[in-house]
Short mmCIF file of C-alpha atoms and ligand atoms in Angstrom, two decimals:
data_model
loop_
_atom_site.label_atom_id
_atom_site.label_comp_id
_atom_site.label_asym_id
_atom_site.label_seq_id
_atom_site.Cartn_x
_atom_site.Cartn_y
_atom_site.Cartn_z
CA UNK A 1046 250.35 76.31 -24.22
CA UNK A 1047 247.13 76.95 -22.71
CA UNK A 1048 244.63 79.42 -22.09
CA UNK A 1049 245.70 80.65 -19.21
CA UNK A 1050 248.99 79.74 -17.11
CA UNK A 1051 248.47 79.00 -13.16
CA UNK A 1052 249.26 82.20 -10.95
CA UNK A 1053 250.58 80.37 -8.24
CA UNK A 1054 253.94 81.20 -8.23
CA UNK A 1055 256.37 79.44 -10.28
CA UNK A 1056 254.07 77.25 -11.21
CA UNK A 1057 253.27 77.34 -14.82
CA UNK A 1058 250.89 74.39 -15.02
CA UNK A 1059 247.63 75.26 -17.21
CA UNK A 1060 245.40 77.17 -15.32
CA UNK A 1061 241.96 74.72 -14.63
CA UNK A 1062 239.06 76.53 -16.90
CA UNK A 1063 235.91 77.76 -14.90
CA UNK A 1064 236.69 76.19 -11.73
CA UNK A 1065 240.38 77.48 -11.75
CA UNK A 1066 239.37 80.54 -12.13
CA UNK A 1067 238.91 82.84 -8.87
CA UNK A 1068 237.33 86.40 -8.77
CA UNK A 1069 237.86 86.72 -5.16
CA UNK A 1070 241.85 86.68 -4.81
CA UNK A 1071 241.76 87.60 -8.72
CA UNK A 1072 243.99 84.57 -10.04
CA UNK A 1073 243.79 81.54 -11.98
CA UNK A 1074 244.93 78.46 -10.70
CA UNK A 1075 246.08 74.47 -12.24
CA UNK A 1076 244.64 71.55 -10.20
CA UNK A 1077 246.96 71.09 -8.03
CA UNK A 1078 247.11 74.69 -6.95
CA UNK A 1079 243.03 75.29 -6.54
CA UNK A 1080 242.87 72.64 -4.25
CA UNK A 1081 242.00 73.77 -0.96
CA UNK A 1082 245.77 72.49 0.57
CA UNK A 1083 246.97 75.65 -1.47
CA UNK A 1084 243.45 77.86 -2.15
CA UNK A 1085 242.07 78.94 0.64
CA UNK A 1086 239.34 81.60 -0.83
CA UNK A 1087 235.29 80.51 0.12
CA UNK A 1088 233.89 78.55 -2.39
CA UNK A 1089 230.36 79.95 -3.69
CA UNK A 1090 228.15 77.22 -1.94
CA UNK A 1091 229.06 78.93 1.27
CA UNK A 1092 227.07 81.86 0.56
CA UNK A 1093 227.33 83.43 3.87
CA UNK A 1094 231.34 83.73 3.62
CA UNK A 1095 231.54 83.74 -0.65
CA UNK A 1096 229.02 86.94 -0.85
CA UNK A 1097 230.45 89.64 0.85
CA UNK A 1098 233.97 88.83 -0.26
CA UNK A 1099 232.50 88.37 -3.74
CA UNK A 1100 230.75 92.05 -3.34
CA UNK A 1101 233.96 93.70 -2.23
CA UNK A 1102 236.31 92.02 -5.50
CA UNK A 1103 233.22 93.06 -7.89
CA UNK A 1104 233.70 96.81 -6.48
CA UNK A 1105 237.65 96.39 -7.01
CA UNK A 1106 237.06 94.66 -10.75
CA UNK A 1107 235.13 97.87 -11.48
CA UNK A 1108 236.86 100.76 -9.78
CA UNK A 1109 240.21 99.61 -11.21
CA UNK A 1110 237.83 99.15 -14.96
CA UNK A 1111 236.13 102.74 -14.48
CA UNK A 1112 239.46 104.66 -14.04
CA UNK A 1113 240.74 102.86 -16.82
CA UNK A 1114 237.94 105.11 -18.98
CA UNK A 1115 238.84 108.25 -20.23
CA UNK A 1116 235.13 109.91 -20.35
CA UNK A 1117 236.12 113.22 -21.61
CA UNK A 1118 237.60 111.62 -24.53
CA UNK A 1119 234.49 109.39 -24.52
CA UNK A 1120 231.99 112.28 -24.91
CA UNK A 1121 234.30 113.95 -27.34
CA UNK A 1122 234.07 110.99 -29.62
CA UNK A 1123 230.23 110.78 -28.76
CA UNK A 1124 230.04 114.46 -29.80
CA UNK A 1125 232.13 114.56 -32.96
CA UNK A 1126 229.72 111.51 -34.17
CA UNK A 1127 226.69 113.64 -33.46
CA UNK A 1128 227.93 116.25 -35.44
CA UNK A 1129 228.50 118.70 -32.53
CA UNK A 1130 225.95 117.95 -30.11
CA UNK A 1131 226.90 118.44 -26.78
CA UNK A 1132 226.99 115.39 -24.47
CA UNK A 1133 227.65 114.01 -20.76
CA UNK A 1134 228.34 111.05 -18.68
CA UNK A 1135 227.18 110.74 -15.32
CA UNK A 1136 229.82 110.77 -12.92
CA UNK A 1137 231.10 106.63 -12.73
CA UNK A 1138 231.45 105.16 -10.19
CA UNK A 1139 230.91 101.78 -8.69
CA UNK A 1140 227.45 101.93 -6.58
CA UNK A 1141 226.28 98.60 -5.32
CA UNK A 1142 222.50 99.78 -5.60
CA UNK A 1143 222.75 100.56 -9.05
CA UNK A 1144 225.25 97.93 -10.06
CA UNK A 1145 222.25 95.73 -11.90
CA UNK A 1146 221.37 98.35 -14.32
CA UNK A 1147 224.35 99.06 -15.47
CA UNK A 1148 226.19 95.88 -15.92
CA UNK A 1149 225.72 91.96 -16.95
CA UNK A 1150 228.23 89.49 -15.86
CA UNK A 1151 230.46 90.03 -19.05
CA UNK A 1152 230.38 93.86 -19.95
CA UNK A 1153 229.82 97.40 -18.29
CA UNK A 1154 227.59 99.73 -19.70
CA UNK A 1155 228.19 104.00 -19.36
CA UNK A 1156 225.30 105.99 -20.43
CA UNK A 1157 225.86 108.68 -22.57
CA UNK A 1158 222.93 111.67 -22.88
CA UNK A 1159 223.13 114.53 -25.30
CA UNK A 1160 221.67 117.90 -24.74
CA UNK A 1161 218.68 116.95 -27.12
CA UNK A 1162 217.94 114.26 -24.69
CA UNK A 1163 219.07 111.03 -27.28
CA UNK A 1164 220.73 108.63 -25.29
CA UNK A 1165 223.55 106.26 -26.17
CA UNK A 1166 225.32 103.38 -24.45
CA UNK A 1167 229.13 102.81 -24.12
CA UNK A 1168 229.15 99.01 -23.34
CA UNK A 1169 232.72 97.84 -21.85
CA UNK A 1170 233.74 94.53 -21.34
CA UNK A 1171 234.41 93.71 -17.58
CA UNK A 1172 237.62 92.45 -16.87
CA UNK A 1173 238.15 89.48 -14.39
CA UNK A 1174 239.60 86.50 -13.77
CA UNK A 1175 237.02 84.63 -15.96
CA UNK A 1176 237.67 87.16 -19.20
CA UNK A 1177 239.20 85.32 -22.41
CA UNK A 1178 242.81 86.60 -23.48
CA UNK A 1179 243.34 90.28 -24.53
CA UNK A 1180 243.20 88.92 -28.55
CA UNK A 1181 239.94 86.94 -27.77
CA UNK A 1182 238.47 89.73 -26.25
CA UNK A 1183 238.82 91.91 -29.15
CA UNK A 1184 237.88 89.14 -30.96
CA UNK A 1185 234.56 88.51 -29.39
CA UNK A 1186 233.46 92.52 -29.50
CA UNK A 1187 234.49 92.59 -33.40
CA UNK A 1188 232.08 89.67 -34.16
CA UNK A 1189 229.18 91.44 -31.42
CA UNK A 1190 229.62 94.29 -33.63
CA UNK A 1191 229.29 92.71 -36.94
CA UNK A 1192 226.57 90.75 -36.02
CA UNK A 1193 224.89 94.20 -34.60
CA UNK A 1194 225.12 95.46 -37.96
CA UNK A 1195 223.91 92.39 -39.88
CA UNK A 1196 220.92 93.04 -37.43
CA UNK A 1197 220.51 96.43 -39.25
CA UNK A 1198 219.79 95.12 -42.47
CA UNK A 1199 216.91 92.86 -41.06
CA UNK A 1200 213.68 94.13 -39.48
CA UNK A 1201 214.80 92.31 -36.27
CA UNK A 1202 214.98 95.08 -33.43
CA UNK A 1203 218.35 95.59 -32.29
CA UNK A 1204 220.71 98.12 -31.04
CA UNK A 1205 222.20 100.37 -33.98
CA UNK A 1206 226.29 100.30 -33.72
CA UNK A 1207 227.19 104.00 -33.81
CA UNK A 1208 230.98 103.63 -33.29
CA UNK A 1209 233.67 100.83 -31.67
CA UNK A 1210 237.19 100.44 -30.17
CA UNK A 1211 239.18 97.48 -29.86
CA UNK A 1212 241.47 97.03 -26.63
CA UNK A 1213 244.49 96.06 -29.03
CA UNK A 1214 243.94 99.13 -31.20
CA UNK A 1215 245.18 101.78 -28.42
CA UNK A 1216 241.87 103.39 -28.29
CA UNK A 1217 242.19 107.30 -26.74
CA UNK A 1218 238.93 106.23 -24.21
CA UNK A 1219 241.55 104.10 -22.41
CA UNK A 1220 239.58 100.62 -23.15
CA UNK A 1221 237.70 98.82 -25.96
CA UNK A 1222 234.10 99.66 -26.56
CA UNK A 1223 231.00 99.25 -28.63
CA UNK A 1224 228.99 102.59 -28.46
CA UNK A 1225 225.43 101.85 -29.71
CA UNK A 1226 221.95 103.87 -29.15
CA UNK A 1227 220.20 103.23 -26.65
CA UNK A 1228 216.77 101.21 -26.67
CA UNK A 1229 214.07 102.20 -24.73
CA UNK A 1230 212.23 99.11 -22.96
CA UNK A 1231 213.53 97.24 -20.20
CA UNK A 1232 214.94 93.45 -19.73
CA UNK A 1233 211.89 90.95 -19.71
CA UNK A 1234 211.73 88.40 -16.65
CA UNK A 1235 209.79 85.58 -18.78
CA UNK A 1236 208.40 83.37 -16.03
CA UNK A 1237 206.34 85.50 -13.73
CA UNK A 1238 204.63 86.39 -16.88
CA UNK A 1239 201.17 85.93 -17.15
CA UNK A 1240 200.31 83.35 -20.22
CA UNK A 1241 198.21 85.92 -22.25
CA UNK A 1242 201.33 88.22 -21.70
CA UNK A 1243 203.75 85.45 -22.83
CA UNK A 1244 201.34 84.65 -24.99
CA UNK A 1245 202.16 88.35 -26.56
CA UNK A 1246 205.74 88.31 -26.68
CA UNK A 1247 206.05 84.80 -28.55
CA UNK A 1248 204.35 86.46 -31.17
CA UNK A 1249 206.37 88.99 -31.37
CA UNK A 1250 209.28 86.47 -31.42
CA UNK A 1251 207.82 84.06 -33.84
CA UNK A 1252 207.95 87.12 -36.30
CA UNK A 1253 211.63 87.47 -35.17
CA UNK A 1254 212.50 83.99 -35.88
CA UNK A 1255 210.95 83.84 -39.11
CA UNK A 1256 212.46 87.12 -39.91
CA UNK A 1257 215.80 85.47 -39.31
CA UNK A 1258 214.95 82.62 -41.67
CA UNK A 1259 215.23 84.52 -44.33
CA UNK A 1260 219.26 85.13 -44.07
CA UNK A 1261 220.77 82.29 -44.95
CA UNK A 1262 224.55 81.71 -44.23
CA UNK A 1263 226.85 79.19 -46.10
CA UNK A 1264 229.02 78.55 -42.85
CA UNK A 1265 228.57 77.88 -38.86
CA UNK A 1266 230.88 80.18 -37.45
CA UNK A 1267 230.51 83.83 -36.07
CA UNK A 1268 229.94 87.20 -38.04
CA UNK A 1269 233.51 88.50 -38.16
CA UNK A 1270 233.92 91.37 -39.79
CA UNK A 1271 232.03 94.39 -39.31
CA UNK A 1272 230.02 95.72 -42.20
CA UNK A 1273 230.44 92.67 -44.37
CA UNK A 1274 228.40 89.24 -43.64
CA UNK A 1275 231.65 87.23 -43.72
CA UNK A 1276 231.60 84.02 -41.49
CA UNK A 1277 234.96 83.26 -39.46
CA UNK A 1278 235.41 81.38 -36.54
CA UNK A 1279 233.34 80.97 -33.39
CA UNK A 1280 233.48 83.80 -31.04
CA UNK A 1281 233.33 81.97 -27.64
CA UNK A 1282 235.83 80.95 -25.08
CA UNK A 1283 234.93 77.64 -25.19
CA UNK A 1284 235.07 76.60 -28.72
CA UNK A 1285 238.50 78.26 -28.35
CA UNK A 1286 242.07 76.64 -28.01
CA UNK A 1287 245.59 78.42 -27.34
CA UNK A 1288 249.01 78.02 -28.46
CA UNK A 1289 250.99 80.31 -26.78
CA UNK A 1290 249.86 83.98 -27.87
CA UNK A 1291 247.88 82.10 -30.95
CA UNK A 1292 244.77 81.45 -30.58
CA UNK A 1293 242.66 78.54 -32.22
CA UNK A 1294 239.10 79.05 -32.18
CA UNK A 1295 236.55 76.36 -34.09
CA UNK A 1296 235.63 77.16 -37.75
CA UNK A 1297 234.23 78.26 -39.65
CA UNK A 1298 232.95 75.22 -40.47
CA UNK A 1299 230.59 73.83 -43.07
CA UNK A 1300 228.66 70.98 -41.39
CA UNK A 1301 227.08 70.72 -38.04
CA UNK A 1302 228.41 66.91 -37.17
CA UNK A 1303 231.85 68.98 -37.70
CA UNK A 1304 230.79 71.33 -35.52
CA UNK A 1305 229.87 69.12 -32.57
CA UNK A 1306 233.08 66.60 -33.44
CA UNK A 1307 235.27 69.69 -33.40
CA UNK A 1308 233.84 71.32 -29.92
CA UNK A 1309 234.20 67.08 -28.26
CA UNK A 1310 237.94 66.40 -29.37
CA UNK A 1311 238.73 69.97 -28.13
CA UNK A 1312 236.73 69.15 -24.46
CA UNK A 1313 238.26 66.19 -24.17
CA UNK A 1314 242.28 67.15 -25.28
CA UNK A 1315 241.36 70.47 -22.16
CA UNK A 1316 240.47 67.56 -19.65
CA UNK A 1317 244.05 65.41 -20.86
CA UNK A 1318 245.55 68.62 -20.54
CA UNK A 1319 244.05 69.24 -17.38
CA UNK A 1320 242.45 72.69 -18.60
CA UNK A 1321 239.25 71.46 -17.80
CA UNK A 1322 237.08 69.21 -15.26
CA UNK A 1323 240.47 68.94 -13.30
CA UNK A 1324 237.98 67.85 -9.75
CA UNK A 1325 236.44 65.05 -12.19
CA UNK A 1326 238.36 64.07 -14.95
CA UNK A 1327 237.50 60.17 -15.45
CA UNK A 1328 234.00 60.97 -15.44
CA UNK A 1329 234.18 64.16 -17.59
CA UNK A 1330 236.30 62.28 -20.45
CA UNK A 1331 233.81 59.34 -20.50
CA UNK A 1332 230.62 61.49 -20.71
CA UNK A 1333 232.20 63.29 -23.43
CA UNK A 1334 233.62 60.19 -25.27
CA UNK A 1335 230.39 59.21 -25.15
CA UNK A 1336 229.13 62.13 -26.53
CA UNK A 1337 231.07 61.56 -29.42
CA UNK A 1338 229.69 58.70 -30.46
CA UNK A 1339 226.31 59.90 -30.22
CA UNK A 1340 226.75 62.44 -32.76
CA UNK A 1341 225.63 60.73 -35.85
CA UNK A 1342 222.46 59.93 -33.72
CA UNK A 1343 221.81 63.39 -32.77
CA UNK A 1344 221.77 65.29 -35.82
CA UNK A 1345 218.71 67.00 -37.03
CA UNK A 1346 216.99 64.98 -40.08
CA UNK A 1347 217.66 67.81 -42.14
CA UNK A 1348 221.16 68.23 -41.61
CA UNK A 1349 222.83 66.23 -44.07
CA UNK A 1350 221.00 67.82 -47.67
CA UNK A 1351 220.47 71.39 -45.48
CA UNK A 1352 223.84 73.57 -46.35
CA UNK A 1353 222.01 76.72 -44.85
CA UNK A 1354 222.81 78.03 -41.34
CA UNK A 1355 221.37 80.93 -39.54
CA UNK A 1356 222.10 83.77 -36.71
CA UNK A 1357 221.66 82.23 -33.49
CA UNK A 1358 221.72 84.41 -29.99
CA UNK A 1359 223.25 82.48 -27.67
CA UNK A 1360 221.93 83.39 -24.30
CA UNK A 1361 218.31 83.77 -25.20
CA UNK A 1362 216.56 82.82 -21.50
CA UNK A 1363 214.11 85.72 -21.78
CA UNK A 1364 216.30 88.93 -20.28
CA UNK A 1365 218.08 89.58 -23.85
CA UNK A 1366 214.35 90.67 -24.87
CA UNK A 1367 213.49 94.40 -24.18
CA UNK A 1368 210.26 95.45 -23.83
CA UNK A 1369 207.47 98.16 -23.01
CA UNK A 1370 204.98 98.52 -20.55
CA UNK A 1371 202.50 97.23 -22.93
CA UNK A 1372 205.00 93.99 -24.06
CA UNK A 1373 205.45 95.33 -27.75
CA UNK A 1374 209.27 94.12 -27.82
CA UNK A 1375 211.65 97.17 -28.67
CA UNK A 1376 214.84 94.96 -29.05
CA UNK A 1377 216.62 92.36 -28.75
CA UNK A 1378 220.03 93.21 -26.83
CA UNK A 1379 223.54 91.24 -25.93
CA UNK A 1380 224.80 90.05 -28.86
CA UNK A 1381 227.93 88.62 -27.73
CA UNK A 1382 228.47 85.12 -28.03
CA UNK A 1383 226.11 84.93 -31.68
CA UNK A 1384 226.62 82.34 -34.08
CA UNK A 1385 225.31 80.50 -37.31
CA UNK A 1386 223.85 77.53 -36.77
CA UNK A 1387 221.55 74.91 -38.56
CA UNK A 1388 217.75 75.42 -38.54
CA UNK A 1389 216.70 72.94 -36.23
CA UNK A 1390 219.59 74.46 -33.47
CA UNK A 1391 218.42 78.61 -34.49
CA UNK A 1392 214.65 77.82 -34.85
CA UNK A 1393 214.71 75.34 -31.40
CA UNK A 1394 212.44 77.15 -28.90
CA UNK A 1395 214.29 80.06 -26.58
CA UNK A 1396 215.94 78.33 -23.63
CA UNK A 1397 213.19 80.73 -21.81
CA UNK A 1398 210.30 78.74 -23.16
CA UNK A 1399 211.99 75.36 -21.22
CA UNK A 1400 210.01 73.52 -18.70
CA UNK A 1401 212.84 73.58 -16.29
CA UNK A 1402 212.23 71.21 -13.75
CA UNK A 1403 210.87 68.94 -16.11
CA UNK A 1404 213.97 69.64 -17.99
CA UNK A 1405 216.46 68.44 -15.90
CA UNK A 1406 214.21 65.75 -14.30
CA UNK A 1407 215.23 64.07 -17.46
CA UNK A 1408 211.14 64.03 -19.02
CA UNK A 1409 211.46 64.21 -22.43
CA UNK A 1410 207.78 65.63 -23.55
CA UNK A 1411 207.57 69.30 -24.38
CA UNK A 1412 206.51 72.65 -22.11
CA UNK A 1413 203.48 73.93 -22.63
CA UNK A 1414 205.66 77.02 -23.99
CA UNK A 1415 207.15 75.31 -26.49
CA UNK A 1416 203.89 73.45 -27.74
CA UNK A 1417 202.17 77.29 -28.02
CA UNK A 1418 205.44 78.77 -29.42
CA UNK A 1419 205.01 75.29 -32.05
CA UNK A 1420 201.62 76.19 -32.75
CA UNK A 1421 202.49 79.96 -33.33
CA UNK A 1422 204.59 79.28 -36.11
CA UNK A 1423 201.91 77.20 -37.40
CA UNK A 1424 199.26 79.36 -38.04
CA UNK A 1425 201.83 81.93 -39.52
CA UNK A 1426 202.45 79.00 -42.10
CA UNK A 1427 206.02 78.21 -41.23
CA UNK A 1428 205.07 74.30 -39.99
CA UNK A 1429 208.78 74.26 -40.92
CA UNK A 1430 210.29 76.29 -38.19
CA UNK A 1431 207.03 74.98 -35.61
CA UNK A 1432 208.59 71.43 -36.62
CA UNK A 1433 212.30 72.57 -35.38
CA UNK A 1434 210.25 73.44 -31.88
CA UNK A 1435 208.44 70.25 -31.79
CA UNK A 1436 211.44 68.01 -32.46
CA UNK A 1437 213.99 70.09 -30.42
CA UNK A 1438 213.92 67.92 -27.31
CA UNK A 1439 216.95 65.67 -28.36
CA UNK A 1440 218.81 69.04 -29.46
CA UNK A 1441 218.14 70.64 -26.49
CA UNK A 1442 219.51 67.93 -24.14
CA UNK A 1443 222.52 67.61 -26.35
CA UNK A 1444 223.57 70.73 -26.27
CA UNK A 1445 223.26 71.28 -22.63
CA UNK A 1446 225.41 68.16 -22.12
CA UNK A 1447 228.25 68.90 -24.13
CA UNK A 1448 230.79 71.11 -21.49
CA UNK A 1449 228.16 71.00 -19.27
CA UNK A 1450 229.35 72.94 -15.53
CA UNK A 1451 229.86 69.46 -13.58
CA UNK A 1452 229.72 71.41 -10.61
CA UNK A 1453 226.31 70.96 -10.75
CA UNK A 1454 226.33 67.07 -10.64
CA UNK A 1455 222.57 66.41 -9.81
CA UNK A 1456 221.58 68.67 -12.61
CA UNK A 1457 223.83 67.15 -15.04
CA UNK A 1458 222.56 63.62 -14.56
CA UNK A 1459 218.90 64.29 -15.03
CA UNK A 1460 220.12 65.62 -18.30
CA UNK A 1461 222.36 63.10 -19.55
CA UNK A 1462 219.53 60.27 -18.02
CA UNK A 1463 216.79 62.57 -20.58
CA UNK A 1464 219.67 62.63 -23.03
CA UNK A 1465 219.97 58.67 -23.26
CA UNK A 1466 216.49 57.98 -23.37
CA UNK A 1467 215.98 60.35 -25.89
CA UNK A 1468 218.48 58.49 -28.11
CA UNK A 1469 217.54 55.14 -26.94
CA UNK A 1470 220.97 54.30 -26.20
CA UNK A 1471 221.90 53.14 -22.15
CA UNK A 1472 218.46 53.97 -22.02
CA UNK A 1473 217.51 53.36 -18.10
CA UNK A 1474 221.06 52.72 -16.49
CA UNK A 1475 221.53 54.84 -13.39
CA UNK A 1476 225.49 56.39 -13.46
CA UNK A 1477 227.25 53.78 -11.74
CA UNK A 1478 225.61 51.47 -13.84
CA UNK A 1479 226.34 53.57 -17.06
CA UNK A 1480 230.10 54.69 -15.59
CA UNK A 1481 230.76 50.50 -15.34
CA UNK A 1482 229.74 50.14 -19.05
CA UNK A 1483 231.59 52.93 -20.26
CA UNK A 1484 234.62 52.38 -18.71
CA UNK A 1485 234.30 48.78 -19.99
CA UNK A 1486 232.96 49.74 -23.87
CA UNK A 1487 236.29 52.45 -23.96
CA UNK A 1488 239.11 50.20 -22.39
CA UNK A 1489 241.00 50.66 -25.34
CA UNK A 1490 240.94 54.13 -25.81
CA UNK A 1491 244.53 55.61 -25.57
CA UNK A 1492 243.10 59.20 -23.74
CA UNK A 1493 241.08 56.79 -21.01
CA UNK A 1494 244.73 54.75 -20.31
CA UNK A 1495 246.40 58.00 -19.43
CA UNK A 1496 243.47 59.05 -16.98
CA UNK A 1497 243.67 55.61 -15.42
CA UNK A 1498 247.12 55.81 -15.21
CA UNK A 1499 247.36 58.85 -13.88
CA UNK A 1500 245.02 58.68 -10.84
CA UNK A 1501 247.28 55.73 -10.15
CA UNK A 1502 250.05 58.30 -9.71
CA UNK A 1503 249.23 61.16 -7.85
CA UNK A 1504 251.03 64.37 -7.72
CA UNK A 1505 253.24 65.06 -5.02
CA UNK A 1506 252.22 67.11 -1.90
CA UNK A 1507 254.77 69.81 -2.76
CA UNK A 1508 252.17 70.27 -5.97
CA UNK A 1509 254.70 69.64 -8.64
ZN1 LIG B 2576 240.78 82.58 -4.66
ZN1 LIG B 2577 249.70 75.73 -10.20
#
């Protein structure tokens, strides 16, 4: 069973991850079904016609999510926390003006103020036809909150967890929530940043890192279980499989060549199963058979006698940092998503520090970000961590090319170009050149024969 079964009705093919999934007419569809003989929604390179239509099913998503959310129940709880003090929401409703401070593509936020002016947030997770299953969904909020309360015990600035609710739980406020006080500050945009100002906030962050290095973790996984420093599996969609209600998810696991074996037999059984890539599964399968194999050649030196892993955010492209007017940094926000992970993956510079069009050009030296993030650490005597940075090219590349969105084919074969050189293996073969040897080098592979054979065989136009 997969994920997600098609809405199309009767068909109950696997619904096609990412691309199958449609916010606009609020289903998810197989591969037959989202092709354009049977979908006829915009698709989001046609701006002009995808926008609007992509406004107006935003403002459904969160009308229908807002009166799902019992506020006087909400500021009851809020209350009763505070010991008594009185407290208000602002009257919700879905305002297209305001819609960027108050949401992020994954969760909702309600502000909460008090009568002695303290200020908490209620942060909801937005419901779509790109959310996880109900049981992954509380899944993913338990480990946020967990890891928010990990956070407490360090010096790294974070949102305090004050209360949550799971979905599954029957929670009086009519949804699941994570209510947490509120940080003052405001999301940093990293690259219009001045360099002195940058220059200020890696500090800040090389502290954080180092910080972080103190809290070793005997597993790669996620933070599970709130108030305890358990590691279970990964909280994350993707490293996730279905049977029916069950769900699989990756780990927790105890080596990170397991970790990136387990997350490349799971991409490519979703393409055989047509749960993923469905527009482009022959190349898909190969690129990630391929990956495979470079595994052994990708992991950090350290990785085989290292049996330490540590917290990991895993959006960190510079708007997860808050900050002041004068750049002190007064947290570090959405947690979702956070996992364990080896030093050279949780010390690698932020994904904000890339030099992006150098990046996916396929160039392999480092940004001048990362060199003064290297030399940072450095002079704060952790050469260690600066030597994660300097050496995090190869893991960089890697892990951008493993489930990569294909959508985006130019991107993805700048990377995958970078990623070969890097390795020195089809070093300098353009991608028919590369897709020829491939094809050639896996001929015997049993999951390649039933691609092969099934392009041979296409389904019928009825689209069963
Ligand atoms: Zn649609
Ligand atoms: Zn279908």
């Amino acid at each position: 069973m997969p994920m997600w079964t098609c809405e199309f009705e009767p068909c109950k093919r696997p619904s096609v991850r990412t691309i199958g999934e449609c916010v606009l007419c609020s289903r998810r569809l197989c591969s037959v079904h989202l092709q354009r003989e049977y979908h006829h929604c915009p698709r989001w390179e046609d701006a002009e016609k995808y926008d609007p239509l992509a406004g107006e099913a935003e403002e459904r998503e969160l009308t229908a999510l807002i009166g799902r959310v019992n506020t006087a129940a909400l500021t009851a709880r809020a209350t009763q926390l505070r010991g008594g003090v009185p407290c208000s929401v602002p009257p919700l409703r879905y305002d297209r003006a305001t819609r960027s401070s108050v949401m992020g593509g994954m969760n909702y936020h309600i502000i909460i103020t008090f009568e002695d002016g303290i200020r908490w947030i209620a942060r909801i997770r937005r419901l779509n036809s790109t959310s996880p299953p109900p049981v992954l969904r509380d899944y993913i909020v338990r480990s946020e909150v967990a890891t928010l309360q990990f956070l407490e015990r360090t010096s790294v600035p974070a949102p305090k967890v004050l209360d949550y609710a799971l979905e599954g739980d029957g929670s009086p406020v009519g949804v699941g929530y994570i209510l947490m006080e509120m940080l003052p500050g405001k999301s940093l945009r990293w690259a219009p940043q001045s360099q002195p100002a940058q220059k200020k906030i890696m500090d800040q962050l090389a502290d954080i890192f180092i910080e972080l290095s103190n809290y070793p973790f005997q597993h790669l996984g996620s933070l599970d279980l709130p108030g305890d420093l358990h590691v279970g599996p990964f909280a994350r969609e993707s490293l996730t499989d279905f049977d029916g209600p069950e769900m699989h998810a990756i780990g927790p696991l105890s080596s990170v060549e397991e970790y990136h074996t387990c997350w490349l037999r799971l991409i490519l059984d979703l393409i055989l199963r047509e749960e993923m890539y469905s527009q482009r599964p022959l190349d898909a399968y190969l690129i990630h058979r391929f990956l495979l194999d470079l595994v052994p050649s990708v992991l950090p030196a350290s990785a085989q006698e290292e049996k330490a892993f540590y917290l990991k955010h895993a959006d960190d492209k510079g708007d997860h940092i808050l900050v002041d007017d004068d750049l002190n940094i007064t947290g570090i926000i959405d947690w979702e998503w956070a996992h364990t992970a080896p030093a050279a993956h949780a010390f690698n510079s932020p994904i904000a520090f890339l030099p992006v069009a150098h990046f996916y050009n396929g160039a392999n030296t480092l940004g001048d970000e990362e060199v003064a993030f290297a030399e940072m650490l450095d002079a704060k005597g952790r050469g260690d961590l600066a030597g994660y940075v300097r050496s995090g090219r190869l893991q960089h590349r890697f892990a951008f090319c493993c489930g990569y969105d294909l959508e985006d084919w130019d991107g993805f074969l700048g990377l995958f170009r970078g990623l070969r050189d890097a390795v020195g293996v089809d070093d300098g073969l353009d991608w028919d050149e590369w897709k020829s040897r491939a094809l050639d080098r896996y001929s015997e592979d049993s999951g390649l024969q039933t691609l092969l054979s099934r392009e041979q065989t296409p389904v019928t136009s009825n689209g069963v």
